[in-house]
mmCIF file of C-alpha atoms in Angstrom:
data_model
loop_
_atom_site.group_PDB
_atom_site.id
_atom_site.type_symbol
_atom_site.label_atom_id
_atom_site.label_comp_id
_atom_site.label_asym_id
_atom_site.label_seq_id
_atom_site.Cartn_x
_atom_site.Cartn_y
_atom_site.Cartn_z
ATOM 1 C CA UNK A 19 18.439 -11.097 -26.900
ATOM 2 C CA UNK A 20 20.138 -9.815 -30.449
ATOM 3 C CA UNK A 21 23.565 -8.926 -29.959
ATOM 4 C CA UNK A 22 23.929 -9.556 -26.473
ATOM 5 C CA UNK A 23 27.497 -10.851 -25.225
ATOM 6 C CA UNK A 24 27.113 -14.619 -24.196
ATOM 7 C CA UNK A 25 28.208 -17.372 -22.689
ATOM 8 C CA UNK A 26 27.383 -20.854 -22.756
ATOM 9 C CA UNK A 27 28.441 -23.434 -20.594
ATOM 10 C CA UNK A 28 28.473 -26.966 -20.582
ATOM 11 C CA UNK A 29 29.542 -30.422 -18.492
ATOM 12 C CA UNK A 30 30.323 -33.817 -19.976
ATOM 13 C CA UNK A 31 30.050 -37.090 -19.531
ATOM 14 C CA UNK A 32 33.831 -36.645 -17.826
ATOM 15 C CA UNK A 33 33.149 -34.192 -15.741
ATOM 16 C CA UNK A 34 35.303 -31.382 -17.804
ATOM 17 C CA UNK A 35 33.403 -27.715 -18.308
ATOM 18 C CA UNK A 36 33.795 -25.797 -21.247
ATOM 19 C CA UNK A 37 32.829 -22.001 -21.933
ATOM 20 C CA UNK A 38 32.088 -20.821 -25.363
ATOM 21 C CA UNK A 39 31.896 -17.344 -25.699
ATOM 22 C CA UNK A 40 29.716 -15.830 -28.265
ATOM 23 C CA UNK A 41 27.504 -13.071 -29.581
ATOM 24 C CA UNK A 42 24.201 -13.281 -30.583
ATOM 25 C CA UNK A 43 22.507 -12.491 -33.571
ATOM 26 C CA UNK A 44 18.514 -12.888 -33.186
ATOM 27 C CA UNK A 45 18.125 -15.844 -31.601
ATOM 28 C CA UNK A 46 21.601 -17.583 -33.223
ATOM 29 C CA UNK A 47 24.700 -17.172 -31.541
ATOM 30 C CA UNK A 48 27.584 -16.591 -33.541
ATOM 31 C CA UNK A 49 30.913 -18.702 -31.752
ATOM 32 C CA UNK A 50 34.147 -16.439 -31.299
ATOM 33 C CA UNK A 51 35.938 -18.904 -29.135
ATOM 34 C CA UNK A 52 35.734 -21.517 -26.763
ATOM 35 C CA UNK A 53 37.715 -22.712 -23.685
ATOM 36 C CA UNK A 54 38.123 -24.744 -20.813
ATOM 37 C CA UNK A 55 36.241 -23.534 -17.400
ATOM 38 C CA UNK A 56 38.681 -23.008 -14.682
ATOM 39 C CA UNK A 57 36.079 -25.237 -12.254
ATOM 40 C CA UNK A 58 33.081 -27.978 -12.672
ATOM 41 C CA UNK A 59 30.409 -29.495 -11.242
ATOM 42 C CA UNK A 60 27.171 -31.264 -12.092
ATOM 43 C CA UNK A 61 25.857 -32.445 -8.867
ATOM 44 C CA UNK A 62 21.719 -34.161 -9.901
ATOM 45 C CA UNK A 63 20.465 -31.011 -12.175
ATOM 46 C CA UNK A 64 22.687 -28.512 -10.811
ATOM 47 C CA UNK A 65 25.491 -27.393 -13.255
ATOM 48 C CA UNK A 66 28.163 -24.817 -11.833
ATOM 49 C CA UNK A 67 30.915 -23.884 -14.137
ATOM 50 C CA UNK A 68 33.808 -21.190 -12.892
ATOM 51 C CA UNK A 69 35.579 -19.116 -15.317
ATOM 52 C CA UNK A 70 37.848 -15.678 -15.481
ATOM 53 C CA UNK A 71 37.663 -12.984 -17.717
ATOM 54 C CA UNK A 72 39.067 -9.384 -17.930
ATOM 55 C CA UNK A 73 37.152 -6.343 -17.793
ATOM 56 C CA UNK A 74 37.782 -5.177 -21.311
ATOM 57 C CA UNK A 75 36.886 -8.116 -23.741
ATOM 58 C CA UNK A 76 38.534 -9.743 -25.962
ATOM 59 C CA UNK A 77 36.859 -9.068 -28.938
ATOM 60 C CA UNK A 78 35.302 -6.021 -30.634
ATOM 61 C CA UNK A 79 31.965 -7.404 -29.358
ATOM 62 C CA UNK A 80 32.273 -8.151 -26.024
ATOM 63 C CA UNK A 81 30.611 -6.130 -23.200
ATOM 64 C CA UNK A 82 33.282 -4.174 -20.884
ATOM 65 C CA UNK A 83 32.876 -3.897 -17.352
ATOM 66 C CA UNK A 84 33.434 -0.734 -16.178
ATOM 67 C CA UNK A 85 32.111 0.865 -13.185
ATOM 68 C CA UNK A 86 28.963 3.152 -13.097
ATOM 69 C CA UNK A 87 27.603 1.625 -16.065
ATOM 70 C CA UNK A 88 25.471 -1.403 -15.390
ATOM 71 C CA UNK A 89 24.652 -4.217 -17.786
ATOM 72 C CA UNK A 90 21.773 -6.154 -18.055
ATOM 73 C CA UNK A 91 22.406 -10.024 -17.471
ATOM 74 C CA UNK A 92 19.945 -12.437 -19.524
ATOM 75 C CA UNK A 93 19.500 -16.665 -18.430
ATOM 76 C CA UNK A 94 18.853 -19.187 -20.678
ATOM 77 C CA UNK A 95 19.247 -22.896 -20.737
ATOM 78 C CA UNK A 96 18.991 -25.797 -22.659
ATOM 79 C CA UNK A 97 17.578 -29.058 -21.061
ATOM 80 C CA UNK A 98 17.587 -31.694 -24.092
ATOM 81 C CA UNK A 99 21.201 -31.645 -24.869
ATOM 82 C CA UNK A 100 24.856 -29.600 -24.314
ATOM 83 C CA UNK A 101 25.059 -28.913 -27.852
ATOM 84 C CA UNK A 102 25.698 -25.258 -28.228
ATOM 85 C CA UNK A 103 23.879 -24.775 -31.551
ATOM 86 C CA UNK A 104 20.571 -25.744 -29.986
ATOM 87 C CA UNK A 105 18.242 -23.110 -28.825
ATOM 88 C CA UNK A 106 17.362 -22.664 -25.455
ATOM 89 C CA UNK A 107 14.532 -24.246 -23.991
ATOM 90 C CA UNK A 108 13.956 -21.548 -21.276
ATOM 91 C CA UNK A 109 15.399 -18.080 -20.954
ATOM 92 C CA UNK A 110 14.428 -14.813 -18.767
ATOM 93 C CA UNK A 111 15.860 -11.770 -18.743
ATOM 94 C CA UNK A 112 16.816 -9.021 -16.045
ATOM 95 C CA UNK A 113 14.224 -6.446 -15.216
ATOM 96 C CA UNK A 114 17.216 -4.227 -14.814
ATOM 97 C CA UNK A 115 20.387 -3.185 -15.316
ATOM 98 C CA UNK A 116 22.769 -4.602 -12.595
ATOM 99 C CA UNK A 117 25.938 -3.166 -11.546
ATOM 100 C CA UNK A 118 28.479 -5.524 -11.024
ATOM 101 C CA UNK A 119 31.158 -3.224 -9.176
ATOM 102 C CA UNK A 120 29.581 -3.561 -5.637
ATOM 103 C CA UNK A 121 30.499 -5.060 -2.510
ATOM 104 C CA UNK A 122 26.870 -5.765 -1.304
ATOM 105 C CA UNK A 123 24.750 -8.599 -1.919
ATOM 106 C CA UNK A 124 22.587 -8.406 -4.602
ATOM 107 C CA UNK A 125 18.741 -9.294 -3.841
ATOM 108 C CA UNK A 126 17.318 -12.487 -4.751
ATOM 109 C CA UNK A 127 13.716 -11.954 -6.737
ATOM 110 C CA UNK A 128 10.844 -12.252 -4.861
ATOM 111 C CA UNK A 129 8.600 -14.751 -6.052
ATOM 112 C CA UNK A 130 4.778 -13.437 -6.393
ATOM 113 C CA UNK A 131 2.788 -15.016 -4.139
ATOM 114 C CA UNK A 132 0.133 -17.121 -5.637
ATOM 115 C CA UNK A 133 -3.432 -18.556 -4.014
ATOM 116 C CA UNK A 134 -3.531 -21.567 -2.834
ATOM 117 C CA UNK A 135 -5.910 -24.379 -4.124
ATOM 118 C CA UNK A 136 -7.097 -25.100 -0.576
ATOM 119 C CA UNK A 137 -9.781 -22.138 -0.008
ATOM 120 C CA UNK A 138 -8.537 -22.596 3.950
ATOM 121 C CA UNK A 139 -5.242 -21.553 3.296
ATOM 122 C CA UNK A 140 -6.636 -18.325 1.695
ATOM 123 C CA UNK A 141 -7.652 -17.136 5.267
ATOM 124 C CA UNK A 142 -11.536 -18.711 4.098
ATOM 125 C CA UNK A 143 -12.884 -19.308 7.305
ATOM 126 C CA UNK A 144 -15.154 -22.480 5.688
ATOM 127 C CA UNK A 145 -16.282 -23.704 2.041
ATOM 128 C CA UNK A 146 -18.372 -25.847 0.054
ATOM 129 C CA UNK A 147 -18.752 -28.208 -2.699
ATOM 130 C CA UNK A 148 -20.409 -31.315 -4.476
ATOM 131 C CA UNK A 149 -18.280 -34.508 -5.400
ATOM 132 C CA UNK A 150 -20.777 -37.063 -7.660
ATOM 133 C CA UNK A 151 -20.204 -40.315 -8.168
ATOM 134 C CA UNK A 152 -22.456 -42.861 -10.969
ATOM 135 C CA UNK A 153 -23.227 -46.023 -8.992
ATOM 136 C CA UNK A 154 -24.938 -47.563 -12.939
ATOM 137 C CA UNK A 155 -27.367 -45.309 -14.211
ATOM 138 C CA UNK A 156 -27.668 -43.325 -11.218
ATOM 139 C CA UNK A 157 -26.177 -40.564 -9.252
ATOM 140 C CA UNK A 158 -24.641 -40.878 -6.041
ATOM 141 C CA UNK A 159 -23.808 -37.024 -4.745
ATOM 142 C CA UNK A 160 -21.620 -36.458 -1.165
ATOM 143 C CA UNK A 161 -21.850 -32.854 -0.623
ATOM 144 C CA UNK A 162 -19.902 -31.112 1.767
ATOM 145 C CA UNK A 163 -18.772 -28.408 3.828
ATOM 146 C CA UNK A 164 -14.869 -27.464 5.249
ATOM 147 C CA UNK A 165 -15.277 -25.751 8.328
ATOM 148 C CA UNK A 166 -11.111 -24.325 8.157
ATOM 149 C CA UNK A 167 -11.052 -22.942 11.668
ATOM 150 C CA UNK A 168 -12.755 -26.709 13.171
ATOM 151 C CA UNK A 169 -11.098 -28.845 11.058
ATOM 152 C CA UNK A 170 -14.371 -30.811 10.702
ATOM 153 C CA UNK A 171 -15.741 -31.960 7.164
ATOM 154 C CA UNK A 172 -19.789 -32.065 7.054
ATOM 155 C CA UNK A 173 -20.389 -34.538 4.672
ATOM 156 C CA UNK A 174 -24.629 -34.707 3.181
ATOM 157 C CA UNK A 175 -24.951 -38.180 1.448
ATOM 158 C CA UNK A 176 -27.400 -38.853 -1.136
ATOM 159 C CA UNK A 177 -28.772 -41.263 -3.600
ATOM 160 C CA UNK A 178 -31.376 -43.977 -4.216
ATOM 161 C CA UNK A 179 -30.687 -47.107 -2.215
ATOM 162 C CA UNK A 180 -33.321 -49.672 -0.589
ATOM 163 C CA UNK A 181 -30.617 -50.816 1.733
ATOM 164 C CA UNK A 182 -27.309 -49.127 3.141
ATOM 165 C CA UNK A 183 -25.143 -46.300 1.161
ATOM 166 C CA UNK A 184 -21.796 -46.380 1.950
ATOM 167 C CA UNK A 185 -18.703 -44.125 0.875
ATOM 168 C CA UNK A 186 -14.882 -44.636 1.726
ATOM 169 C CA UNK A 187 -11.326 -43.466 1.512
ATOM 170 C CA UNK A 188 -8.224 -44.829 0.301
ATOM 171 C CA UNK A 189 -5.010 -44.280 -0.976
ATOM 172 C CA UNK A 190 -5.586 -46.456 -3.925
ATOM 173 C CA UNK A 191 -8.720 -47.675 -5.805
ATOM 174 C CA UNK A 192 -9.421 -51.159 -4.518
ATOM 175 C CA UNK A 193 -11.274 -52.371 -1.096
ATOM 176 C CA UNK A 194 -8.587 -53.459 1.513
ATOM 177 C CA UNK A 195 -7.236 -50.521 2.947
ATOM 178 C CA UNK A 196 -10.407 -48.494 3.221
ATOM 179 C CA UNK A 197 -12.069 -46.084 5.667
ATOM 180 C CA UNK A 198 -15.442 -46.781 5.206
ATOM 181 C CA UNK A 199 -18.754 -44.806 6.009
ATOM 182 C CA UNK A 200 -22.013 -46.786 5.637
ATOM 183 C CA UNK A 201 -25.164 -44.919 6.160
ATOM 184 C CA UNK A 202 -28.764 -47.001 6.554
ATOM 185 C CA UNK A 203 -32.611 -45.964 7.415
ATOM 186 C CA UNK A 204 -34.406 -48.618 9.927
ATOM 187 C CA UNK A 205 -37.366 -47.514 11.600
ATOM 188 C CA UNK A 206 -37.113 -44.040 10.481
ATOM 189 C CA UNK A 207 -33.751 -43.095 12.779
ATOM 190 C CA UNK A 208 -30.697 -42.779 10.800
ATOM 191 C CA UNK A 209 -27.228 -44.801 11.771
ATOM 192 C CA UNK A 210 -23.866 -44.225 10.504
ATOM 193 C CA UNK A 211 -21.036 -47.016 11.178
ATOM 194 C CA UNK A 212 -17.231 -45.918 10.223
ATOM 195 C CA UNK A 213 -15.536 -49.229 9.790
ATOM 196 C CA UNK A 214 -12.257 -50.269 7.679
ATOM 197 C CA UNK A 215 -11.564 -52.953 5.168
ATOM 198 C CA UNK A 216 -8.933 -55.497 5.768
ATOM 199 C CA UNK A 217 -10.110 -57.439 2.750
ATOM 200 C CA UNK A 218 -12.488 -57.929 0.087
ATOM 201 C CA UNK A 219 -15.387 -58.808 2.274
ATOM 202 C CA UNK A 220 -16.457 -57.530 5.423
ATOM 203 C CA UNK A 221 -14.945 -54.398 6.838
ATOM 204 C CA UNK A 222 -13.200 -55.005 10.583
ATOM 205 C CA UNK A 223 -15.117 -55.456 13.519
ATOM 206 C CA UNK A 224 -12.580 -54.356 15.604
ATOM 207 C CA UNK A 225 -12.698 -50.819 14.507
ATOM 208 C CA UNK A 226 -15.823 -50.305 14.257
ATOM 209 C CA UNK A 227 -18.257 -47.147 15.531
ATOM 210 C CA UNK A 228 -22.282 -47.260 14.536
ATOM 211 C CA UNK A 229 -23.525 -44.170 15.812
ATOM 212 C CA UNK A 230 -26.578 -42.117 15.241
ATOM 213 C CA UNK A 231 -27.042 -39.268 12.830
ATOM 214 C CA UNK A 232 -29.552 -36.758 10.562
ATOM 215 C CA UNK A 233 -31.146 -38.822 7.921
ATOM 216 C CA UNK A 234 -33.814 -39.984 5.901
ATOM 217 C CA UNK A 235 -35.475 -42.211 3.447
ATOM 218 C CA UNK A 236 -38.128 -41.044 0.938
ATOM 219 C CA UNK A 237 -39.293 -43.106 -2.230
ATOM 220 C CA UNK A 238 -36.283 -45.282 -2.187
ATOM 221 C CA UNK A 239 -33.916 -42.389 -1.903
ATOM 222 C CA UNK A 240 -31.065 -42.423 1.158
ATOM 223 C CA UNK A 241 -30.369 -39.207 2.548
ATOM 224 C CA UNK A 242 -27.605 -38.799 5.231
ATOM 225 C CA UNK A 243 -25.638 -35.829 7.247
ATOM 226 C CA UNK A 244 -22.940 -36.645 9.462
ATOM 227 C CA UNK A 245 -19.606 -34.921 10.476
ATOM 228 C CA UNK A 246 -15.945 -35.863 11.364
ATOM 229 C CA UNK A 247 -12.657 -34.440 11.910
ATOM 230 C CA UNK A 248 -9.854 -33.910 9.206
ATOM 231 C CA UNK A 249 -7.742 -35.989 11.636
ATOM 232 C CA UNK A 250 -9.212 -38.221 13.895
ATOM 233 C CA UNK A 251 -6.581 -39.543 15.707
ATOM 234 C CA UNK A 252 -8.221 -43.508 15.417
ATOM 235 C CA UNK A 253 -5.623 -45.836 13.939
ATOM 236 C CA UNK A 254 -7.028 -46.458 11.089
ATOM 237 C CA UNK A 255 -8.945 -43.614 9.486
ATOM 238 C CA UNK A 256 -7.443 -42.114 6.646
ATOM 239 C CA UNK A 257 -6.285 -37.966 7.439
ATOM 240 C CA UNK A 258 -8.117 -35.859 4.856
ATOM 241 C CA UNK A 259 -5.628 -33.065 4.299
ATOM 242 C CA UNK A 260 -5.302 -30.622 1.557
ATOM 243 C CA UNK A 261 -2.631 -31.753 -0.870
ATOM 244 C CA UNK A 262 -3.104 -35.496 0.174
ATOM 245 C CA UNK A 263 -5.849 -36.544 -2.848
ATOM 246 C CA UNK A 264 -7.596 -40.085 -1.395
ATOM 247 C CA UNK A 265 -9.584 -42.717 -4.128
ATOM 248 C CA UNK A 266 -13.456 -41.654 -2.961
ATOM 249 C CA UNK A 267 -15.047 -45.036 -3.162
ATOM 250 C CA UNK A 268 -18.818 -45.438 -3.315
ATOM 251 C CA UNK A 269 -20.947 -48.693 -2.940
ATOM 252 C CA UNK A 270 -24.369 -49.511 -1.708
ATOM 253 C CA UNK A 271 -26.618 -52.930 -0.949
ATOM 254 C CA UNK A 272 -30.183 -54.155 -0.933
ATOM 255 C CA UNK A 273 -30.403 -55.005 2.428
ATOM 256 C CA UNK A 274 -30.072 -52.979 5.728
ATOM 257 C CA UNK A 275 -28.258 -55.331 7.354
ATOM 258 C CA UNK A 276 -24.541 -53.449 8.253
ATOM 259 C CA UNK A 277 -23.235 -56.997 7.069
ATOM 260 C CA UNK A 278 -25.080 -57.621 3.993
ATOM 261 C CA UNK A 279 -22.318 -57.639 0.828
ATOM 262 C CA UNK A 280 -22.804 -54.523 -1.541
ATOM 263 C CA UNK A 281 -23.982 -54.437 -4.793
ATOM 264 C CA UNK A 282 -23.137 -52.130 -7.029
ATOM 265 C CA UNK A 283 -19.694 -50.406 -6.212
ATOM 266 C CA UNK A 284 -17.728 -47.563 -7.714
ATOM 267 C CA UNK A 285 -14.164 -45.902 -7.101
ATOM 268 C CA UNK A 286 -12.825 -42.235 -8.644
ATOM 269 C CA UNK A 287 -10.163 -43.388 -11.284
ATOM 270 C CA UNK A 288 -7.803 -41.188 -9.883
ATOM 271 C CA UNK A 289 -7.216 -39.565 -6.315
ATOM 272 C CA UNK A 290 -9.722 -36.939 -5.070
ATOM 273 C CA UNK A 291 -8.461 -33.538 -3.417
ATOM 274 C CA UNK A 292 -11.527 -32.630 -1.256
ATOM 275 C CA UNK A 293 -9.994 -29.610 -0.627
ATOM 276 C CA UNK A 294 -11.044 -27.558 -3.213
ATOM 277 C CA UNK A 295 -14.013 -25.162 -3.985
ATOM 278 C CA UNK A 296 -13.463 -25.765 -7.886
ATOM 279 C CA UNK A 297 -16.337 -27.699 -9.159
ATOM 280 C CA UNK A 298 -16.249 -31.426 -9.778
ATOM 281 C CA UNK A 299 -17.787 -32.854 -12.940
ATOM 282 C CA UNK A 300 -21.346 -34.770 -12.766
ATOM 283 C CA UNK A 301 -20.520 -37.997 -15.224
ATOM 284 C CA UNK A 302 -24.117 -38.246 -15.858
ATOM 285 C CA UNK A 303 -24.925 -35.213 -17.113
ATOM 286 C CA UNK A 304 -25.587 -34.657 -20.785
ATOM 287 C CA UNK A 305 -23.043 -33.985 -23.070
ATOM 288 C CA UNK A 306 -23.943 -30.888 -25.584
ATOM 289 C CA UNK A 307 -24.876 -31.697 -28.892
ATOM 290 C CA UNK A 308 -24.774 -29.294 -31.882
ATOM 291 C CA UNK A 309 -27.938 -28.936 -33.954
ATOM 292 C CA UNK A 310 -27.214 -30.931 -36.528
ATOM 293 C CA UNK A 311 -26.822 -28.492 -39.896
ATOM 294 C CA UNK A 312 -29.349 -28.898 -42.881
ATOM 295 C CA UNK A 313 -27.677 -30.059 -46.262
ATOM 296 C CA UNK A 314 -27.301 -28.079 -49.187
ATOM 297 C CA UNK A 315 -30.577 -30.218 -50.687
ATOM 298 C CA UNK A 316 -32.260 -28.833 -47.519
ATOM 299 C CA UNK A 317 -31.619 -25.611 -47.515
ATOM 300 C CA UNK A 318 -32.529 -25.141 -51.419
ATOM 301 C CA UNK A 319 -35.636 -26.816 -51.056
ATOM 302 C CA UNK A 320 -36.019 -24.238 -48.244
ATOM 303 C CA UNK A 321 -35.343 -21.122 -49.776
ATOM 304 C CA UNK A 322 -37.566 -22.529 -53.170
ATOM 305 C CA UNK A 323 -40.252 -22.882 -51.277
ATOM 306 C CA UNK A 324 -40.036 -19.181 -49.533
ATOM 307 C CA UNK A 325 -39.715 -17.570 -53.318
ATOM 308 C CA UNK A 326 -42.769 -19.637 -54.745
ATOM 309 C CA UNK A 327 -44.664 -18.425 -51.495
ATOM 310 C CA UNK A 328 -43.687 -15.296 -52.222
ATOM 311 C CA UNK A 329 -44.793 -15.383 -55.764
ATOM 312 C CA UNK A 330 -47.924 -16.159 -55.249
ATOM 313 C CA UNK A 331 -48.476 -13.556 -52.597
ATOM 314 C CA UNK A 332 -47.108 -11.108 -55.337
ATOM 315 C CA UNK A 333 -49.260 -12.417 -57.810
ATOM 316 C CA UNK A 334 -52.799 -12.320 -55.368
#
């Protein structure tokens, strides 16, 4: 950056571009003069200023352009104000030396690719994970698994209920709106019915599926498995897609009855991207606590203690 010939361009509130040209000394630039820019134009973000200058400058310490020897050519910008004395917020500099006397185009940097967070878009063929959800005191957990070349989601729901269990998706936090999945044990066979909420009490009849699935119920713990496309095509499930983070919303009720009103109920406080292998948080687990340290008191009575023991070993 030191002593490199500059130019800074602005655009105000008129519409009228000016160029000051400068050199810079560390990260300072030192003015030499300042005109008008032959063209302007802000258009959102976007500045483009035009302006015309000779080969040779026209000072001592301007670069000259002269064919066969390249320059390097350095970006900055400033994006809290268009006062030239500030410092740049962002700069980057050429990784080489460009010659400017050519007729040919001059390559646009290639950006490096980076992973994606969606495993499937790596070329993973499926993954897993754990989202957990505190219904009270207690844990709800609805593992699952991505199958990327299906498109299906294999969801395992689990947590203590004496009635149904029930998860859903939505695009915001509250009930009306949701896809819901309630999961119930009767008679040992396990029943799933995907339903969605037009209000604050019972989820629609009209779209309504109860079908029959992998489950169980041991010492008043729900256990479920069931399985469903990333798009369904029915009118009114949500579309879990990568980049498309839905509200996971998790309730459950005393009674089996599909119709019985939940209890307890729970939402995420922001919107979930299942489509991730990264781990999600348990918010029951126990925070870590340092060992609390002894006090000064402590640890002298501590050490006293070790020198009179060893005293009176010395001594018998």
């Amino acid at each position: 950056m030191d002593g490199a010939d500059v130019y800074l361009t602005a655009i105000d509130d008129d519409g009228d571009g000016t160029v000051m040209n400068g050199k810079t000394d560390g990260y300072k630039v030192e003015e030499q003069d300042e005109d008008d820019a032959d063209k302007a134009e802000r258009k959102g973000d976007k500045l483009s200023v035009t302006w015309t200058r000779d080969f040779e400058g026209d000072e001592d310490d301007d670069a000259d352009f002269e064919h066969g020897e390249p320059l390097y050519v350095l970006f900055a910008r400033n994006n809290d104000d268009d006062d030239f004395e500030s410092q740049h917020t962002d700069r980057t500099p050429g990784a080489k030396a460009h010659e400017f006397f050519v007729d040919g185009a001059c390559p646009k940097p290639t950006p490096k690719p980076t992973a994606s967070a969606n495993p499937c878009a790596n070329d993973k063929k499926s993954f897993k994970n754990t989202y957990y959800a505190a219904l009270g005191k207690e844990l709800v957990t609805l593992a699952y698994e991505v199958d990327c070349v299906k498109e299906e989601i294999e969801f395992a729901l689990s947590g203590n209920a004496t009635g149904w269990l029930a998860i859903g998706f939505n695009d915001k936090s509250s009930m009306v709106g949701t896809d819901t999945y309630q999961v119930r044990v009767v008679d040992g066979k396990a029943e799933l019915r995907n339903s969605y909420a037009d209000g604050k009490a019972l989820p629609d009849n009209d779209d309504t599926t109860v079908t029959t699935i992998d489950g169980s119920l041991k010492n008043g713990k729900l256990a479920a498995t069931f399985t469903r496309k990333w798009n369904t095509g029915a009118k009114k499930d949500r579309e879990l897609k990568a980049g498309a983070p839905l509200h996971v919303l998790v309730a459950r009720a005393t009674d089996t009855k599909w119709t019985a009103k939940h209890g307890v109920k729970t939402a995420s406080a922001k919107p979930i991207d299942l489509f991730t292998d990264k781990a999600w948080p348990n918010p029951l687990a126990p925070t870590p606590t340092s060992r609390p340290r002894r006090s000064s008191a402590s640890q002298l009575a501590t050490t006293a203690v070790a020198m009179l023991v060893a005293l009176f070993v010395a001594l018998f």
